[in-house]
Every structure is written in C-alpha cells, then in structure tokens.
Amino acid sequence: MVRKMGIYAVLAYVIYGLFFYWYLFYFADTKLPFEYQGSKADPATFLNGRELMLSEEYSKIRNLLFFLSTPFEWLFYFVILLFGFSRAFKRWAESTSKYKLLQTAIYLIWLSFFAYVATFPLSYISYSLSKTYHISTQTFPSWMKDELIDFWINYGTWLIIVPVIYWLMKKSKRWWFYAWLLSIPFTLFMMFLQPVVIDPLYNDFYPLKNKELETKILTMADKAHIPAKHVFEVNMAEKTNSMNAYVTGIGSNARIVLWDTTLNQLSDRQILFIMAHEMCHYVEKHIYFGIAGYLLLSLLGLYLANRIMDWAIKRWGTELKIPEKRDIRSLPLFLMIISFLMFAASPFTNLISRYEESRADNYAIHMTKDPEAAITSFQELTKSGLSQVNPPLLVKIFRYDHPSMLDRISMLEEYEIKHRKQIK
C-alpha cells in the first residue's frame, strides 16, 4: 500500500508537470489581441527582436519552474511521511536530548535540512536561469549567503511557531482558533521588524543619496498628506539588473524603498510616477487591508488544516506513520496542507492585489499627470525583467499579484488620449 501511494504521488506530479509544460510551451497564446498591436503596450514597439525572443523564452521557463516548485514541496512532505523519515527525525531527536523543547528543535533542524536539500536543485536552476538571461548579476557565494539567511530565518520562525501549535493541540480541540489569536500580535511584530531587522540582513539600506530627487518626492508626499521624512534606496545592482520599488513595514517603521537599479535606469519623471504609485498604498492603507485579509485567510486556513488533518490521519494514519495529530510526526502533513491551501487561495489573493495595484496606477497618473513617463517606466520595467506583456491566463491567475503590463500600459494610453482631448 505504501509503495502504491508513493508511485501514485510521483505519477501525479509527473502528469501535472507535463500538463503545465504543454500548456506553457505549446497551448498558451501570449500574442497581443489585434486591437493592441502597434500600440505602446505592444512589446514589438519597445523591444528589439532578440529581446522579444529572450523574454518569451525566459518567461516560459520561469513560469514552468513556478508551477513545479510548490507541488514538489507537497510531494516532498508526502514522501517524508510515507517512508518514515518523520518518525526517524523524532527518534533521533529523542535519543539526542531528554528535554521536549530541545527535541522539537532537533526534529525541526532535520526536517528543515532535508527540505532544503530536496528543493535546492530547483532553487539553483532558477538562479542559474536568471544568470543566463542576465537578470541576475549575483555571484554564487552571494546567492548562497542569501539562501542560508533564508534557511535560518525560516528555521527560527518555525522554532517559535511549532512548539506553540503542538502545545495548543495537546491542550484544546480548538487549538486552531487559539493559534490564530496568537498569530495576530506575532504577525504585526514581524511586519514591524521586517524593515529594520530582517531586510538589512540581505542588503544595505540608506536614505536616498540624490537629495534633489528626494526633495521632489517628499514634496509630492506632502501634497498627499504623507508624513514621510526619508525615501530609502537599497543596493541591488550587485544582485540584479531588474528594477523595483515597494512599501514595507507598519507604523513608525513603514518605509518607501527604491532599488538603486531603478534610480540608475529611470529618469526623475519616471521615478516620480513610481513613487506616486507607492504613495497610494500608504494613502489607501493597502498594507493594513493586506494584513487584515491575511489574518482572515489564516483563520480559515488553520480551521481547514485541523479538519483535513483529522480526516487524513483517520484514513491513512497507519500508512503515513502518524499515530495522532498531536504527535510532532504529523508536522509534514500540517505543512503540506498549509502549502496546498495557500496555493489554492492564491487566485483570490492575487485578484485583490491586482485590484489594489490598479488603483495605485490610477492614483499615480492622476497625481503626476505624466502619461509619457508612466508608460515608458513600465516599458523599461518590462525590458529589464524580460517580462511577458500578455501572460497566459493560468500564469496571471496563480502568479501575478500585479496587473499585466498590457493592462497597465493600455490604461495609461486611455488616460493619455482623454487628457489630450481635454487640453484641446
């Protein structure tokens, strides 16, 4: 029975992978609708032939890696349970220490290590791909440093969360609700900590060096009633050629951040449009709506995880080597279910995010009234990241938390046409 379940799981993953390979490379049509051909949203108007070819190649492979990565995580956790590795991790932990907390920490380090080793090939392929297409400029030692930082941050986070969850499981059948209540202050604390503790582990952040540009940005922020004193830049040129800007943190630790690649590759007018976009997220409190939405979804997720775990252990507990839910050996099952639920929820969360990003684009163009700078900034972003202007439907649904460049540039073109009519 165990062997059959393992074979079926691997076979399902292979069929799933072949489907997405066929969908992305043979079925999906990324050509622009006829009415957009020749417009400013048409990549043929701002990319040369080689760039067009590279953007299609890179996007297809990157999208395939995305669709392969998350289900591979499910397959890994399933195999860990099916072949008794989770039971072995617990046995090794118990033979190493007599203290429960230390046993949990040892179990987690074994599980984290095996997960890292299993997923490393896909991570390295993704890194190598971005190097091949000249998106990444990061050296291998620098990339490995970031990978190890990720590993220890994830391990430290789970070292806090897992003992609490399993303690609650032993105390109450409504553990999922109490775990959710505790997750609220923890989430807010981590969001507050992110800009000043976690992000600087990866890169150096400092106030914008271009004081003339900073003055323009702060003047615009003042008009929007944003009490900003600084705009931060981060040194990303040593890692990537792509561009980005974002809002991070909450409360007094909230920051607007610009990558130095954005500063190096865009004009002041283009940067002001991007900054106006980021200011909208602050003005319309998108960060706080995002936190509220995340917490609501996490409540539903924990409830469903509890129900699914009960059902799975009752039906396949013997095959999965899980005697009961409260046993630490059930952790891979819990992580697999949470990962699946997050993937299943991504179309909804991406839809909400695309709506907020669309509002931010509208806010930015009405604030700056500079459609040329806005359109060319999106064209440059497309070029630097070799992005698809019109991604396949499933890619857009599961992967895009921003509107496609076709949607964004065509909206700006409509504004530009209306603006010209108003001037006349």
Coordinates of C-alpha atoms in Angstrom, one line a residue:
M1 CA 0.0 0.0 0.0
V2 CA 2.8 2.4 0.9
R3 CA 4.7 1.7 -2.3
K4 CA 1.5 2.2 -4.4
M5 CA 0.8 5.5 -2.7
G6 CA 4.3 6.7 -3.4
I7 CA 4.1 5.6 -7.0
Y8 CA 0.7 7.3 -7.5
A9 CA 2.1 10.5 -5.9
V10 CA 5.1 10.6 -8.2
L11 CA 3.0 9.8 -11.2
A12 CA 0.5 12.6 -10.4
Y13 CA 3.4 15.0 -10.1
V14 CA 4.8 14.0 -13.4
I15 CA 1.4 14.3 -15.2
Y16 CA 0.9 17.7 -13.6
G17 CA 4.4 18.8 -14.7
L18 CA 3.8 17.6 -18.3
F19 CA 0.4 19.4 -18.4
F20 CA 2.0 22.7 -17.5
Y21 CA 4.9 22.1 -19.9
W22 CA 2.4 21.5 -22.7
Y23 CA 0.2 24.5 -21.6
L24 CA 3.1 27.0 -21.4
F25 CA 5.1 25.9 -24.4
Y26 CA 2.5 24.7 -26.8
F27 CA -1.0 25.8 -25.9
A28 CA -0.9 29.2 -24.3
D29 CA -1.1 32.1 -26.7
T30 CA 0.7 35.2 -25.5
K31 CA 0.3 37.2 -28.7
L32 CA -1.4 40.6 -28.3
P33 CA -5.0 40.9 -29.4
F34 CA -5.2 42.7 -32.8
E35 CA -6.5 45.9 -31.3
Y36 CA -3.3 46.4 -29.2
Q37 CA -0.8 45.6 -31.9
G38 CA 1.3 48.7 -32.7
S39 CA 0.2 50.4 -29.5
K40 CA 2.6 51.4 -26.7
A41 CA 1.7 48.2 -25.0
D42 CA 3.0 46.2 -27.9
P43 CA 6.4 44.8 -26.9
A44 CA 7.5 45.0 -30.6
T45 CA 7.4 48.8 -30.3
F46 CA 10.0 49.0 -27.5
L47 CA 11.9 45.6 -27.6
N48 CA 14.1 44.5 -30.4
G49 CA 13.8 41.1 -32.0
R50 CA 16.4 39.4 -29.7
E51 CA 14.7 40.9 -26.5
L52 CA 11.3 39.7 -27.7
M53 CA 12.7 36.2 -28.1
L54 CA 14.5 36.2 -24.8
S55 CA 11.5 37.5 -22.9
E56 CA 9.3 34.7 -24.2
E57 CA 11.9 32.0 -23.5
Y58 CA 12.7 33.3 -20.1
S59 CA 9.1 33.7 -19.0
K60 CA 8.1 30.3 -20.2
I61 CA 10.9 28.5 -18.3
R62 CA 10.4 30.7 -15.2
N63 CA 6.6 30.1 -15.2
L64 CA 7.2 26.3 -15.5
L65 CA 9.6 26.4 -12.5
F66 CA 6.9 28.3 -10.5
F67 CA 4.3 25.6 -11.2
L68 CA 6.7 22.8 -10.5
S69 CA 8.0 24.2 -7.2
T70 CA 5.0 24.3 -4.9
P71 CA 3.6 20.8 -5.8
F72 CA 7.2 19.4 -5.4
E73 CA 7.0 20.7 -1.8
W74 CA 3.8 18.7 -1.3
L75 CA 5.4 15.6 -2.8
F76 CA 8.5 16.0 -0.5
Y77 CA 6.4 16.2 2.7
F78 CA 4.3 13.2 1.5
V79 CA 7.4 11.1 0.9
I80 CA 8.9 12.2 4.3
L81 CA 5.7 10.8 5.9
L82 CA 5.2 7.8 3.7
F83 CA 8.7 6.3 4.1
G84 CA 9.1 7.0 7.8
F85 CA 11.5 9.9 7.7
S86 CA 9.4 12.0 10.1
R87 CA 9.3 9.1 12.5
A88 CA 13.1 8.8 12.2
F89 CA 13.6 12.5 12.9
K90 CA 11.6 12.2 16.1
R91 CA 13.6 9.1 17.2
W92 CA 16.9 10.9 16.5
A93 CA 15.7 13.9 18.5
E94 CA 14.6 11.8 21.4
S95 CA 17.9 9.9 21.5
T96 CA 19.8 13.2 21.5
S97 CA 18.1 15.1 24.3
K98 CA 15.6 14.4 27.1
Y99 CA 14.1 17.9 27.0
K100 CA 11.0 18.3 25.0
L101 CA 11.8 21.7 23.7
L102 CA 15.2 20.6 22.5
Q103 CA 13.7 17.5 20.9
T104 CA 11.4 19.8 18.9
A105 CA 14.3 22.0 17.9
I106 CA 16.3 18.9 16.7
Y107 CA 13.4 17.5 14.9
L108 CA 12.9 20.8 13.1
I109 CA 16.6 21.1 12.1
W110 CA 16.5 17.6 10.5
L111 CA 13.2 18.4 8.7
S112 CA 14.5 21.8 7.5
F113 CA 17.8 20.4 6.3
F114 CA 16.1 17.6 4.3
A115 CA 13.6 20.1 2.8
Y116 CA 16.5 22.5 1.9
V117 CA 18.5 19.7 0.2
A118 CA 15.4 18.4 -1.7
T119 CA 14.4 21.9 -3.0
F120 CA 18.0 23.1 -3.7
P121 CA 18.1 21.9 -7.3
L122 CA 15.0 23.9 -8.3
S123 CA 16.3 26.9 -6.4
Y124 CA 19.7 26.6 -8.2
I125 CA 18.1 26.2 -11.6
S126 CA 16.1 29.3 -11.0
Y127 CA 19.2 31.2 -10.0
S128 CA 21.2 29.8 -13.0
L129 CA 18.3 30.7 -15.3
S130 CA 18.3 34.4 -14.2
K131 CA 22.1 34.5 -14.6
T132 CA 21.9 33.0 -18.1
Y133 CA 19.4 35.6 -19.2
H134 CA 21.3 38.4 -17.5
I135 CA 18.6 39.2 -15.0
S136 CA 20.8 38.3 -12.0
T137 CA 24.2 39.8 -11.5
Q138 CA 24.7 38.0 -8.2
T139 CA 27.7 35.8 -7.6
F140 CA 27.2 32.2 -6.4
P141 CA 28.7 32.9 -2.9
S142 CA 26.4 35.9 -2.5
W143 CA 23.4 33.8 -3.6
M144 CA 24.3 31.1 -1.2
K145 CA 24.6 33.6 1.6
D146 CA 21.0 34.7 0.9
E147 CA 19.9 31.1 0.8
L148 CA 21.4 30.4 4.2
I149 CA 19.9 33.5 5.6
D150 CA 16.5 32.3 4.3
F151 CA 17.1 28.9 5.9
W152 CA 17.9 30.2 9.4
I153 CA 15.1 32.8 9.4
N154 CA 12.6 30.1 8.4
Y155 CA 14.0 27.7 10.9
G156 CA 13.9 30.4 13.7
T157 CA 10.3 31.3 12.8
W158 CA 9.2 27.7 12.9
L159 CA 11.1 27.2 16.2
I160 CA 8.8 29.8 17.7
I161 CA 5.6 28.6 15.9
V162 CA 5.7 24.8 16.0
P163 CA 6.1 24.3 19.8
V164 CA 3.2 26.6 20.4
I165 CA 1.0 24.9 17.9
Y166 CA 1.7 21.4 19.2
W167 CA 1.3 22.5 22.9
L168 CA -2.1 24.0 21.9
M169 CA -3.1 20.8 20.2
K170 CA -2.5 18.9 23.4
K171 CA -4.5 21.4 25.4
S172 CA -7.6 22.0 23.3
K173 CA -9.6 20.7 20.3
R174 CA -9.9 24.4 19.3
W175 CA -6.2 24.8 19.1
W176 CA -6.5 26.3 15.6
F177 CA -8.5 29.2 17.0
Y178 CA -6.1 29.9 19.8
A179 CA -3.1 29.6 17.4
W180 CA -4.8 32.2 15.2
L181 CA -5.3 34.6 18.1
L182 CA -1.6 34.3 19.0
S183 CA -0.7 34.8 15.3
I184 CA -2.2 38.3 15.3
P185 CA 0.4 40.0 17.6
F186 CA 3.2 37.8 16.1
T187 CA 2.3 38.9 12.5
L188 CA 2.2 42.6 13.5
F189 CA 5.5 42.2 15.3
M190 CA 7.2 40.6 12.3
M191 CA 5.8 43.3 10.0
F192 CA 7.2 46.0 12.3
L193 CA 10.5 44.1 12.5
Q194 CA 10.9 43.5 8.7
P195 CA 12.4 46.8 7.5
V196 CA 14.8 47.3 10.4
V197 CA 16.0 43.8 11.3
I198 CA 15.2 41.3 8.5
D199 CA 15.7 43.2 5.3
P200 CA 19.1 44.6 6.3
L201 CA 20.4 41.0 6.6
Y202 CA 20.2 40.8 2.8
N203 CA 21.1 44.3 1.6
D204 CA 22.2 47.7 2.8
F205 CA 19.5 50.4 3.1
Y206 CA 20.2 54.1 3.4
P207 CA 18.4 57.4 2.7
L208 CA 18.2 58.4 -0.9
K209 CA 21.5 59.9 -2.0
N210 CA 20.0 62.1 -4.7
K211 CA 18.8 65.0 -2.4
E212 CA 17.2 66.9 -5.3
L213 CA 15.1 63.9 -6.3
E214 CA 14.3 63.2 -2.6
T215 CA 13.0 66.8 -2.3
K216 CA 10.7 66.3 -5.3
I217 CA 9.4 63.0 -3.8
L218 CA 8.9 64.5 -0.3
T219 CA 7.1 67.5 -1.8
M220 CA 4.7 65.1 -3.6
A221 CA 4.3 63.1 -0.4
D222 CA 3.4 66.3 1.4
K223 CA 0.7 67.0 -1.1
A224 CA -0.7 63.5 -0.4
H225 CA -0.6 64.2 3.3
I226 CA 2.0 61.5 3.9
P227 CA 4.3 62.3 6.9
A228 CA 7.4 61.0 5.2
K229 CA 10.9 62.2 6.2
H230 CA 13.0 59.9 4.1
V231 CA 12.9 57.8 1.0
F232 CA 15.2 54.8 1.2
E233 CA 17.4 53.2 -1.5
V234 CA 18.8 49.7 -1.4
N235 CA 21.9 48.4 -3.2
M236 CA 20.5 45.8 -5.6
A237 CA 22.8 46.4 -8.6
E238 CA 25.3 43.8 -7.4
K239 CA 22.5 41.2 -7.4
T240 CA 20.1 42.1 -10.3
N241 CA 19.5 44.2 -13.4
S242 CA 15.7 44.3 -12.8
M243 CA 14.0 47.2 -11.1
N244 CA 11.6 47.6 -8.2
A245 CA 10.1 49.9 -5.6
Y246 CA 7.9 49.0 -2.7
V247 CA 6.3 49.9 0.6
T248 CA 7.3 47.8 3.6
G249 CA 6.7 47.8 7.4
I250 CA 4.0 49.3 9.5
G251 CA 3.6 52.2 11.9
S252 CA 6.8 54.2 12.5
N253 CA 8.8 51.6 10.7
A254 CA 6.9 51.9 7.4
R255 CA 9.3 52.7 4.5
I256 CA 9.2 53.6 0.8
V257 CA 12.1 51.8 -0.8
L258 CA 13.7 52.2 -4.2
W259 CA 16.2 49.8 -5.7
D260 CA 19.3 51.5 -6.9
T261 CA 18.8 49.8 -10.3
T262 CA 15.6 51.8 -10.6
L263 CA 17.5 55.0 -9.8
N264 CA 20.2 54.2 -12.3
Q265 CA 17.9 53.2 -15.2
L266 CA 14.9 55.6 -15.0
S267 CA 14.6 59.3 -15.3
D268 CA 13.3 61.5 -12.4
R269 CA 9.9 61.9 -14.1
Q270 CA 9.6 58.1 -14.3
I271 CA 10.7 57.6 -10.7
L272 CA 8.2 60.2 -9.5
F273 CA 5.4 58.2 -11.2
I274 CA 6.6 55.1 -9.4
M275 CA 6.8 56.9 -6.1
A276 CA 3.3 58.2 -6.6
H277 CA 2.1 54.7 -7.1
E278 CA 3.8 53.5 -3.9
M279 CA 2.3 56.5 -2.0
C280 CA -1.2 55.3 -2.9
H281 CA -0.6 52.1 -1.0
Y282 CA 0.1 54.3 2.1
V283 CA -2.8 56.7 1.5
E284 CA -5.4 53.9 0.9
K285 CA -3.9 51.8 3.7
H286 CA -3.4 48.8 1.4
I287 CA -0.7 47.4 3.8
Y288 CA -3.3 47.3 6.7
F289 CA -6.0 45.8 4.4
G290 CA -3.5 43.2 3.4
I291 CA -2.7 42.3 7.0
A292 CA -6.4 42.0 7.8
G293 CA -7.0 39.9 4.7
Y294 CA -4.1 37.6 5.6
L295 CA -5.3 37.2 9.2
L296 CA -8.8 36.3 8.0
L297 CA -7.5 33.8 5.5
S298 CA -5.1 32.3 8.1
L299 CA -8.1 31.7 10.4
L300 CA -9.9 29.8 7.7
G301 CA -6.7 28.0 6.8
L302 CA -6.0 26.8 10.3
Y303 CA -9.6 25.6 10.7
L304 CA -9.4 23.7 7.4
A305 CA -5.9 22.3 8.3
N306 CA -7.4 21.0 11.5
R307 CA -10.3 19.3 9.7
I308 CA -8.2 17.9 6.9
M309 CA -5.5 16.6 9.3
D310 CA -8.2 14.7 11.3
W311 CA -9.6 13.2 8.1
A312 CA -6.2 12.2 6.7
I313 CA -4.9 10.7 9.9
K314 CA -8.2 8.7 10.4
R315 CA -8.0 7.3 6.9
W316 CA -4.2 7.0 6.3
G317 CA -2.6 7.4 9.7
T318 CA -1.0 3.9 9.6
E319 CA 0.4 4.4 6.1
L320 CA 1.7 7.9 7.0
K321 CA 3.2 6.7 10.3
I322 CA 1.2 9.3 12.3
P323 CA -0.4 7.8 15.5
E324 CA -2.3 11.1 16.3
K325 CA -2.4 14.7 15.3
R326 CA -0.8 16.0 18.4
D327 CA 2.4 14.0 17.7
I328 CA 5.2 16.1 16.2
R329 CA 5.4 13.4 13.4
S330 CA 2.3 15.0 11.9
L331 CA 4.2 18.3 11.1
P332 CA 5.0 17.4 7.5
L333 CA 1.3 16.7 6.9
F334 CA 0.4 20.1 8.5
L335 CA 3.0 21.9 6.4
M336 CA 1.8 20.1 3.2
I337 CA -1.9 21.1 3.9
I338 CA -1.0 24.7 4.7
S339 CA 1.1 25.0 1.5
F340 CA -1.7 23.5 -0.6
L341 CA -4.3 25.9 1.0
M342 CA -2.1 28.9 0.3
F343 CA -1.7 27.8 -3.4
A344 CA -5.4 27.3 -3.7
A345 CA -6.1 30.7 -2.2
S346 CA -3.5 32.5 -4.5
P347 CA -6.0 33.2 -7.3
F348 CA -8.2 35.1 -4.8
T349 CA -5.3 36.9 -3.0
N350 CA -3.7 37.8 -6.4
L351 CA -7.0 39.2 -7.6
I352 CA -7.2 41.5 -4.6
S353 CA -3.6 42.6 -5.0
R354 CA -4.1 43.3 -8.7
Y355 CA -7.1 45.5 -7.8
E356 CA -5.0 47.5 -5.3
E357 CA -2.2 47.8 -7.8
S358 CA -4.6 49.0 -10.4
R359 CA -5.9 51.7 -8.0
A360 CA -2.3 52.7 -7.3
D361 CA -1.6 53.1 -11.0
N362 CA -4.7 55.3 -11.3
Y363 CA -3.7 57.3 -8.3
A364 CA -0.2 57.8 -9.6
I365 CA -1.2 59.0 -13.1
H366 CA -3.8 61.5 -11.7
M367 CA -1.2 62.8 -9.3
T368 CA 1.7 63.2 -11.8
K369 CA -0.4 63.8 -15.0
D370 CA 2.6 62.5 -16.9
P371 CA 1.4 59.5 -19.1
E372 CA 4.6 59.5 -21.2
A373 CA 6.8 59.0 -18.1
A374 CA 4.4 56.4 -16.7
I375 CA 4.2 54.4 -20.0
T376 CA 8.0 54.5 -20.6
S377 CA 8.6 53.4 -17.0
F378 CA 6.5 50.3 -17.5
Q379 CA 8.2 49.6 -20.8
E380 CA 11.6 49.8 -19.1
L381 CA 10.4 47.6 -16.3
T382 CA 9.3 45.0 -18.8
K383 CA 12.6 45.2 -20.6
S384 CA 14.8 44.9 -17.5
G385 CA 12.9 41.9 -16.2
L386 CA 12.2 40.2 -19.6
S387 CA 8.6 40.1 -18.5
Q388 CA 5.7 39.0 -20.7
V389 CA 3.3 41.8 -21.6
N390 CA 0.4 39.4 -22.0
P391 CA 1.0 36.4 -19.8
P392 CA -1.1 33.1 -20.2
L393 CA -4.3 33.0 -18.2
L394 CA -3.2 30.4 -15.6
V395 CA 0.0 32.3 -15.1
K396 CA -1.9 35.5 -14.5
I397 CA -4.4 33.8 -12.1
F398 CA -1.8 31.9 -10.0
R399 CA 1.3 34.1 -10.3
Y400 CA 0.5 37.7 -11.0
D401 CA -0.2 40.0 -8.0
H402 CA 0.2 43.0 -10.3
P403 CA -1.9 43.7 -13.4
S404 CA -0.2 42.6 -16.6
M405 CA 1.8 45.2 -18.5
L406 CA -0.8 45.0 -21.2
D407 CA -3.5 46.1 -18.7
R408 CA -1.3 48.8 -17.1
I409 CA 0.0 50.4 -20.3
S410 CA -3.3 50.3 -22.1
M411 CA -4.9 52.0 -19.1
L412 CA -2.3 54.8 -19.3
E413 CA -2.8 55.1 -23.1
E414 CA -6.5 55.6 -22.5
Y415 CA -5.7 58.3 -19.9
E416 CA -3.3 60.0 -22.4
I417 CA -6.0 60.1 -25.1
K418 CA -8.6 61.6 -22.7
H419 CA -6.0 64.1 -21.4
R420 CA -5.2 65.3 -24.9
K421 CA -8.9 65.8 -25.7
Q422 CA -9.4 67.8 -22.5
I423 CA -6.4 70.1 -23.5
K424 CA -7.9 70.7 -27.0

